Short mmCIF file of C-alpha atoms in Angstrom, two decimals:
data_model
loop_
_atom_site.label_atom_id
_atom_site.label_comp_id
_atom_site.label_asym_id
_atom_site.label_seq_id
_atom_site.Cartn_x
_atom_site.Cartn_y
_atom_site.Cartn_z
CA MET Z 1 58.48 77.50 41.96
CA LEU Z 2 56.10 80.01 41.25
CA GLY Z 3 55.09 78.52 37.72
CA ASN Z 4 54.41 75.10 39.55
CA ILE Z 5 52.29 77.24 42.37
CA ILE Z 6 50.41 78.90 39.14
CA GLN Z 7 50.07 75.32 37.84
CA MET Z 8 48.59 74.05 40.77
CA MET Z 9 46.22 76.56 41.52
CA LEU Z 10 44.82 76.54 37.79
CA VAL Z 11 44.56 72.86 38.27
CA PHE Z 12 42.37 73.54 41.87
CA PHE Z 13 40.21 76.15 39.84
CA TRP Z 14 39.59 74.26 36.68
CA MET Z 15 39.61 70.58 37.87
CA VAL Z 16 38.06 71.18 41.86
CA MET Z 17 36.28 74.22 41.97
CA ILE Z 18 34.53 74.63 38.53
CA PRO Z 19 32.79 71.20 38.79
CA ALA Z 20 31.79 71.27 42.26
CA GLY Z 21 30.25 74.93 41.48
CA ILE Z 22 28.58 73.93 38.36
CA GLY Z 23 27.10 70.73 39.88
CA MET Z 24 25.71 72.58 42.98
CA THR Z 25 22.60 73.48 40.50
CA TRP Z 26 21.64 69.86 39.78
CA THR Z 27 22.22 68.87 43.37
CA ARG Z 28 19.79 71.39 44.51
CA TRP Z 29 16.69 69.37 43.24
CA MET Z 30 17.74 65.89 44.35
CA ARG Z 31 16.38 65.17 47.81
CA ARG Z 32 18.78 62.53 48.71
CA HIS Z 33 22.00 64.47 47.77
CA ARG Z 34 21.02 68.01 48.01
CA HIS Z 35 23.84 68.90 50.54
CA SER Z 36 26.48 66.31 48.61
CA ILE Z 37 30.02 67.96 47.64
CA LEU Z 38 30.47 64.66 46.33
CA MET Z 39 27.73 64.30 43.85
CA ALA Z 40 28.04 68.17 42.92
CA ALA Z 41 31.47 67.67 41.81
CA ILE Z 42 30.75 64.55 39.93
CA MET Z 43 27.39 66.12 37.98
CA GLY Z 44 29.77 69.22 37.29
CA TRP Z 45 32.32 67.14 35.39
CA MET Z 46 29.44 65.28 33.46
CA THR Z 47 28.41 68.67 32.64
CA MET Z 48 31.68 69.72 31.07
CA PHE Z 49 32.34 66.61 29.33
CA ALA Z 50 29.13 66.63 27.61
CA LEU Z 51 29.43 70.23 26.87
CA ALA Z 52 32.85 69.16 25.56
CA GLN Z 53 31.34 66.68 23.36
CA LEU Z 54 28.54 68.79 21.60
CA LEU Z 55 30.94 71.39 20.90
CA ALA Z 56 33.80 69.33 19.77
CA VAL Z 57 32.45 67.03 17.12
CA PRO Z 58 31.04 69.75 14.98
CA LEU Z 59 33.89 72.00 15.45
CA ILE Z 60 36.06 69.00 14.05
CA ILE Z 61 34.02 67.23 11.43
CA ALA Z 62 32.14 70.41 9.98
CA ILE Z 63 33.99 73.44 10.52
CA GLY Z 64 37.70 72.14 11.02
CA ALA Z 65 38.07 74.95 13.83
CA SER Z 66 41.36 75.50 15.70
CA LEU Z 67 42.46 74.26 19.41
CA HIS Z 68 42.19 77.74 20.34
CA VAL Z 69 38.17 78.28 19.14
CA PHE Z 70 37.28 75.02 21.00
CA THR Z 71 39.16 76.36 24.17
CA TYR Z 72 37.54 79.66 24.05
CA THR Z 73 34.16 78.62 23.25
CA TRP Z 74 34.31 75.57 26.04
CA GLY Z 75 35.92 77.92 28.72
CA GLY Z 76 33.55 80.63 28.18
CA ILE Z 77 30.40 78.51 28.47
CA VAL Z 78 31.75 76.69 31.79
CA LEU Z 79 32.90 79.96 33.40
CA THR Z 80 29.48 81.72 32.73
CA ALA Z 81 27.51 78.22 33.83
CA PHE Z 82 29.73 78.33 37.42
CA ILE Z 83 29.26 81.95 38.16
CA TYR Z 84 25.39 81.53 37.50
CA SER Z 85 25.54 78.39 39.48
CA ILE Z 86 27.36 80.38 42.27
CA PHE Z 87 24.91 83.34 41.60
CA ILE Z 88 21.80 81.21 42.07
CA ASN Z 89 22.94 78.73 44.84
CA ARG Z 90 24.86 81.73 46.83
CA LYS Z 91 22.25 81.65 50.08
CA ARG Z 92 22.61 77.44 49.99
CA MET Z 93 26.21 77.13 49.92
CA LYS Z 94 26.18 78.03 53.87
CA GLU Z 95 23.97 75.30 54.79
CA VAL Z 96 25.83 72.99 52.37
CA PHE Z 97 28.96 73.43 54.11
CA GLN Z 98 27.44 73.04 57.39
CA TYR Z 99 26.08 69.84 56.63
CA GLN Z 100 29.46 68.72 55.58
CA ARG Z 101 30.95 69.86 58.54
CA GLU Z 102 28.17 68.26 60.58
CA ARG Z 103 28.87 65.04 58.89
CA VAL Z 104 32.69 65.19 59.49
CA SER Z 105 31.88 65.67 63.16
CA ARG Z 106 29.54 62.75 63.53
CA LEU Z 107 32.15 60.47 61.64
CA ARG Z 108 34.97 61.50 63.78
CA ASP Z 109 33.03 61.07 67.08
CA GLU Z 110 32.61 57.15 65.98
CA LYS Z 111 36.46 55.86 66.73
CA TYR Z 112 35.65 52.85 64.69
CA VAL Z 113 34.32 54.46 61.73
CA SER Z 114 37.19 57.38 61.84
CA LEU Z 115 39.84 54.60 62.16
CA ILE Z 116 38.46 52.85 58.87
CA LEU Z 117 38.17 56.01 57.06
CA VAL Z 118 41.60 57.19 57.99
CA LEU Z 119 43.00 53.90 56.45
CA THR Z 120 40.74 54.34 53.11
CA PHE Z 121 42.04 57.95 53.06
CA ILE Z 122 45.69 56.87 52.91
CA SER Z 123 45.10 53.88 50.70
CA ILE Z 124 43.48 56.25 48.06
CA VAL Z 125 46.07 58.68 48.40
CA PHE Z 126 48.74 56.27 47.87
CA GLN Z 127 46.97 54.83 44.81
CA ALA Z 128 46.75 58.80 43.53
CA VAL Z 129 50.24 59.24 44.09
CA SER Z 130 51.34 55.85 42.67
CA ILE Z 131 49.68 56.13 39.27
CA ALA Z 132 50.98 60.04 39.10
CA PHE Z 133 54.47 59.47 40.12
CA LEU Z 134 55.63 55.59 40.27
CA TRP Z 135 53.49 53.38 38.38
CA PHE Z 136 53.36 53.29 34.64
CA ASP Z 137 52.74 50.45 32.60
CA HIS Z 138 50.26 51.52 29.65
CA TYR Z 139 51.76 52.31 26.51
CA ASP Z 140 49.03 52.56 23.91
CA ASP Z 141 49.68 56.46 23.62
CA ILE Z 142 49.79 57.13 20.07
CA ARG Z 143 46.19 58.17 19.60
CA TYR Z 144 45.88 59.43 23.05
CA VAL Z 145 48.72 61.45 23.77
CA ALA Z 146 50.38 62.32 20.66
CA THR Z 147 47.28 63.29 19.26
CA ALA Z 148 46.92 65.81 22.20
CA VAL Z 149 50.53 66.92 21.98
CA ASP Z 150 49.84 67.53 18.11
CA ALA Z 151 46.63 69.71 19.08
CA TYR Z 152 48.34 71.36 21.69
CA SER Z 153 51.29 72.44 19.45
CA THR Z 154 50.25 73.18 16.38
CA ASN Z 155 46.93 74.54 17.18
CA THR Z 156 45.21 72.36 15.24
CA MET Z 157 42.31 69.44 15.72
CA LEU Z 158 42.94 65.96 14.48
CA LYS Z 159 45.00 67.43 11.22
CA ILE Z 160 48.00 65.82 12.10
CA GLU Z 161 48.21 61.50 11.56
CA PRO Z 162 49.82 60.74 15.07
CA VAL Z 163 51.82 57.85 13.77
CA SER Z 164 53.75 59.43 10.96
CA GLY Z 165 53.48 63.12 11.78
CA GLN Z 166 52.00 64.01 8.39
CA TYR Z 167 49.67 66.81 8.02
CA THR Z 168 46.44 65.28 6.63
CA GLY Z 169 44.01 68.58 7.01
CA ARG Z 170 41.20 66.42 8.44
CA PRO Z 171 40.66 63.03 10.27
CA VAL Z 172 42.09 59.70 8.28
CA GLY Z 173 41.95 56.37 9.25
CA GLU Z 174 41.67 55.69 13.22
CA MET Z 175 41.52 59.32 13.61
CA TRP Z 176 37.59 59.12 12.71
CA LYS Z 177 37.50 57.61 16.28
CA ASP Z 178 39.11 60.52 17.99
CA ALA Z 179 36.71 62.94 15.98
CA VAL Z 180 33.41 61.31 16.98
CA ALA Z 181 35.13 60.53 20.76
CA PRO Z 182 37.57 63.39 21.04
CA ILE Z 183 38.88 62.84 24.56
CA ASN Z 184 42.36 63.47 23.82
CA ILE Z 185 41.57 66.75 22.44
CA PHE Z 186 39.60 67.63 25.37
CA TRP Z 187 42.98 67.09 27.41
CA ALA Z 188 44.84 69.25 24.97
CA LEU Z 189 42.14 71.71 25.65
CA LEU Z 190 42.71 71.22 29.66
CA SER Z 191 46.63 71.52 29.23
CA LYS Z 192 45.94 74.77 27.76
CA LEU Z 193 43.97 75.93 30.61
CA VAL Z 194 46.14 74.79 33.43
CA MET Z 195 49.46 75.51 31.37
CA THR Z 196 50.57 71.82 31.20
CA HIS Z 197 52.17 69.96 28.65
CA PRO Z 198 49.99 67.30 27.45
CA ALA Z 199 51.82 64.25 28.11
CA ILE Z 200 52.51 65.82 31.93
CA PHE Z 201 48.80 66.59 32.41
CA MET Z 202 47.52 63.36 31.08
CA HIS Z 203 50.46 60.83 33.07
CA MET Z 204 50.12 62.95 36.02
CA ILE Z 205 47.48 64.90 36.72
CA VAL Z 206 44.63 63.79 34.75
CA PRO Z 207 45.26 60.02 36.91
CA PHE Z 208 45.82 61.84 40.35
CA ILE Z 209 42.54 63.69 40.04
CA PHE Z 210 40.19 61.24 38.45
CA ILE Z 211 40.85 58.21 40.74
CA ILE Z 212 39.87 60.39 43.63
CA TYR Z 213 36.79 61.59 41.44
CA ALA Z 214 36.02 57.70 41.06
CA TYR Z 215 35.90 57.01 44.64
CA PHE Z 216 33.40 59.69 44.92
CA ILE Z 217 31.25 57.67 43.00
CA PHE Z 218 31.85 54.67 44.95
CA ALA Z 219 31.13 56.59 47.60
CA ILE Z 220 27.66 57.55 46.51
CA ILE Z 221 26.94 54.07 45.52
CA GLY Z 222 27.92 53.11 48.99
CA ASP Z 223 25.71 55.78 50.84
CA ARG Z 224 22.82 54.23 48.80
CA LEU Z 225 23.34 50.64 49.30
CA PHE Z 226 24.01 50.94 53.14
CA ARG Z 227 21.21 53.31 53.44
CA GLY Z 228 23.32 56.00 55.52
CA ASN Z 229 25.21 52.95 58.09
CA ASP Z 230 28.33 54.79 58.55
CA LYS Z 231 29.95 51.85 59.84
CA GLN Z 232 29.04 49.54 56.91
CA TRP Z 233 29.73 52.51 54.58
CA ALA Z 234 33.20 52.87 55.88
CA VAL Z 235 34.20 49.26 55.53
CA TYR Z 236 32.92 49.09 52.13
CA MET Z 237 35.15 52.08 51.16
CA PHE Z 238 38.11 50.34 52.85
CA VAL Z 239 37.32 47.07 51.13
CA LEU Z 240 37.17 48.45 47.88
CA SER Z 241 40.30 50.41 48.16
CA PHE Z 242 41.98 47.42 48.82
CA VAL Z 243 40.16 45.82 46.08
CA VAL Z 244 41.42 48.75 43.24
CA LEU Z 245 45.20 48.47 44.83
CA TYR Z 246 45.54 44.75 44.63
CA GLY Z 247 43.20 43.07 42.30
CA HIS Z 248 45.05 44.77 39.04
CA TYR Z 249 45.51 42.33 36.67
CA GLY Z 250 46.70 43.34 33.14
CA VAL Z 251 46.16 46.26 30.86
CA HIS Z 252 42.92 45.71 29.63
CA GLY Z 253 41.71 43.49 32.80
CA ASN Z 254 38.83 44.99 34.78
CA LEU Z 255 37.75 47.97 36.49
CA THR Z 256 40.68 48.18 38.80
CA SER Z 257 43.16 47.92 35.49
CA SER Z 258 41.19 51.10 34.23
CA LEU Z 259 41.80 52.99 37.47
CA MET Z 260 45.72 52.10 38.18
CA THR Z 261 47.09 52.09 34.36
CA GLY Z 262 45.11 54.24 31.79
CA LEU Z 263 42.52 57.00 33.26
CA TRP Z 264 43.71 59.55 30.44
CA TRP Z 265 42.52 56.58 28.04
CA GLY Z 266 38.90 56.91 26.82
CA LYS Z 267 37.76 53.15 27.76
CA GLY Z 268 39.37 53.75 30.85
CA MET Z 269 37.39 56.90 31.68
CA GLN Z 270 34.14 55.18 30.55
CA ALA Z 271 34.92 52.15 32.74
CA ALA Z 272 36.00 54.21 35.77
CA LEU Z 273 33.75 57.06 36.17
CA CYS Z 274 30.58 56.77 33.64
CA ILE Z 275 29.68 53.20 33.81
CA PRO Z 276 29.83 53.32 37.85
CA PHE Z 277 27.86 56.58 38.06
CA ILE Z 278 25.16 55.43 35.64
CA PHE Z 279 24.30 52.77 38.29
CA ALA Z 280 24.55 54.97 40.58
CA LEU Z 281 21.64 57.05 38.82
CA PHE Z 282 19.98 53.85 38.63
CA LEU Z 283 20.05 53.20 42.02
CA LEU Z 284 18.64 56.78 43.00
CA ILE Z 285 15.72 56.67 39.96
CA MET Z 286 14.57 53.63 41.64
CA ASP Z 287 14.70 55.56 45.06
CA GLU Z 288 12.98 59.02 44.17
CA GLU Z 289 11.33 57.51 41.22
CA GLU Z 290 8.87 60.73 41.57
CA ASN Z 291 12.03 63.15 41.26
CA ARG Z 292 12.51 63.63 37.37
CA ILE Z 293 15.99 65.52 37.83
CA TYR Z 294 17.87 62.22 37.45
CA TYR Z 295 16.74 61.42 34.26
CA PRO Z 296 18.15 64.74 32.81
CA ALA Z 297 21.29 63.72 34.93
CA LEU Z 298 21.27 60.07 33.26
CA PHE Z 299 21.00 62.09 29.84
CA CYS Z 300 23.83 64.07 30.55
CA THR Z 301 25.89 61.50 31.66
CA MET Z 302 25.14 59.37 28.57
CA THR Z 303 26.18 62.66 26.22
CA ALA Z 304 29.45 62.68 28.55
CA SER Z 305 30.22 58.93 28.00
CA CYS Z 306 30.26 59.82 24.05
CA LEU Z 307 33.35 61.93 24.99
CA MET Z 308 35.42 58.90 25.87
CA THR Z 309 35.12 56.24 23.20
CA THR Z 310 33.07 55.23 20.61
CA MET Z 311 32.13 52.17 22.54
CA SER Z 312 29.76 54.15 24.44
CA ALA Z 313 27.21 53.36 21.78
CA ILE Z 314 27.41 49.93 22.83
CA ILE Z 315 28.01 49.43 26.69
CA PRO Z 316 26.30 52.38 28.45
CA THR Z 317 22.99 52.09 25.90
CA THR Z 318 22.84 48.07 26.74
CA MET Z 319 22.89 49.15 30.38
CA VAL Z 320 20.26 51.66 30.40
CA GLY Z 321 17.83 50.16 27.95
CA THR Z 322 18.21 47.23 30.02
CA TYR Z 323 17.65 48.86 33.07
CA GLY Z 324 14.55 50.66 31.77
CA LEU Z 325 12.75 47.52 30.70
CA VAL Z 326 13.65 46.00 33.94
CA HIS Z 327 12.35 48.59 35.96
CA GLY Z 328 9.66 49.19 33.50
CA ILE Z 329 8.30 45.82 34.04
CA SER Z 330 8.90 45.78 37.63
CA ARG Z 331 6.65 48.89 38.21
CA ARG Z 332 4.33 47.91 35.07
CA LYS Z 333 5.06 51.46 33.52
CA VAL Z 334 6.06 52.73 30.43
CA LYS Z 335 7.70 55.74 31.53
CA PRO Z 336 10.98 54.15 32.38
CA PHE Z 337 11.75 52.36 29.59
CA PHE Z 338 10.38 55.22 27.32
CA TYR Z 339 12.78 57.75 29.25
CA GLY Z 340 15.71 55.12 29.02
CA ILE Z 341 15.47 55.21 25.43
CA LEU Z 342 15.46 59.15 25.15
CA CYS Z 343 18.62 58.86 27.64
CA CYS Z 344 20.24 56.60 24.85
CA LEU Z 345 19.64 58.87 21.97
CA PRO Z 346 23.24 60.94 22.28
CA ASN Z 347 25.16 57.36 22.10
CA VAL Z 348 22.99 56.22 19.65
CA CYS Z 349 23.45 59.31 17.12
CA TYR Z 350 27.19 59.49 17.73
CA GLY Z 351 27.26 55.87 17.09
CA LEU Z 352 25.72 56.45 13.77
CA LEU Z 353 27.84 59.55 13.02
CA TYR Z 354 31.10 57.36 13.65
CA TYR Z 355 29.82 54.86 10.60
CA VAL Z 356 28.96 57.59 8.27
CA VAL Z 357 32.11 59.69 8.53
CA LYS Z 358 34.64 57.27 8.48
CA GLY Z 359 33.63 56.44 5.11
CA TRP Z 360 34.34 60.36 3.82
#
């Protein structure tokens, strides 16, 4: 029992407190979301994902480092960033919590809105509990869970072929995909930090936590689409929760499939978190074009998407490139297209790296 309590405290610290704390440094520069805990949490995770990508790839490919080196390096930098963010935002935290308290009070006073939000909350919690404890229909675990278990158990990173269990000393074959987009190694890292076996962590904790974060992104998008209209926003969240719950078909079908069957899966994480958040940043850039903070946020998110899957070289870049072109033409400016190209550089570089290293 004591061990379970310690594990839950560690999960709350590393997967809730730290991303929200780090993200506050981003939101201090965002006019619309200056007091948003949801935006802070998502930007915190994108920063943590991006840092993991920047560290893991050279450690795996160039150095062949152990999982402990990756864990201690990433953990130390993240803790330092968290402490720094809390320090510089210490005076602002009171007004952030005050704003959240006032918003909750306003929503509670509107009976119709509060009822819809309660039903939405129940639906989201039911989904989180279902995929964590009751529902499992995704069995493509060899390159994800097995690789994370090997890393966790042997203190190596992609030196054991997950199908045969043979020690190869370096990535071979399909493992090169994981070397360039090492989301499974990142799950092994977090498993160590929260003292939980990777199979349990990836099948229970990851889907439970990140389906809630996915709804944070949907809430951010809804807030922008409905321009602060609480009633319309509440209905949107309620309907969306039912679309996710009942719109599932197949393992590879759509966004709801990613949310309900494979959030520990790299492509599922990209579909459920990165792509919707990129779209949210598009909307915010259009609203606050003079606020340059959203382009670094987009760059960070694009780097984070590279951790999920090598497909990030195609889908996010197509989105950002198309958006930059359309936005630039509509505003008759070159800068949006230029900034979009810059934000795509991480994806292009890691995509090219995959084609280079897979032939080694």
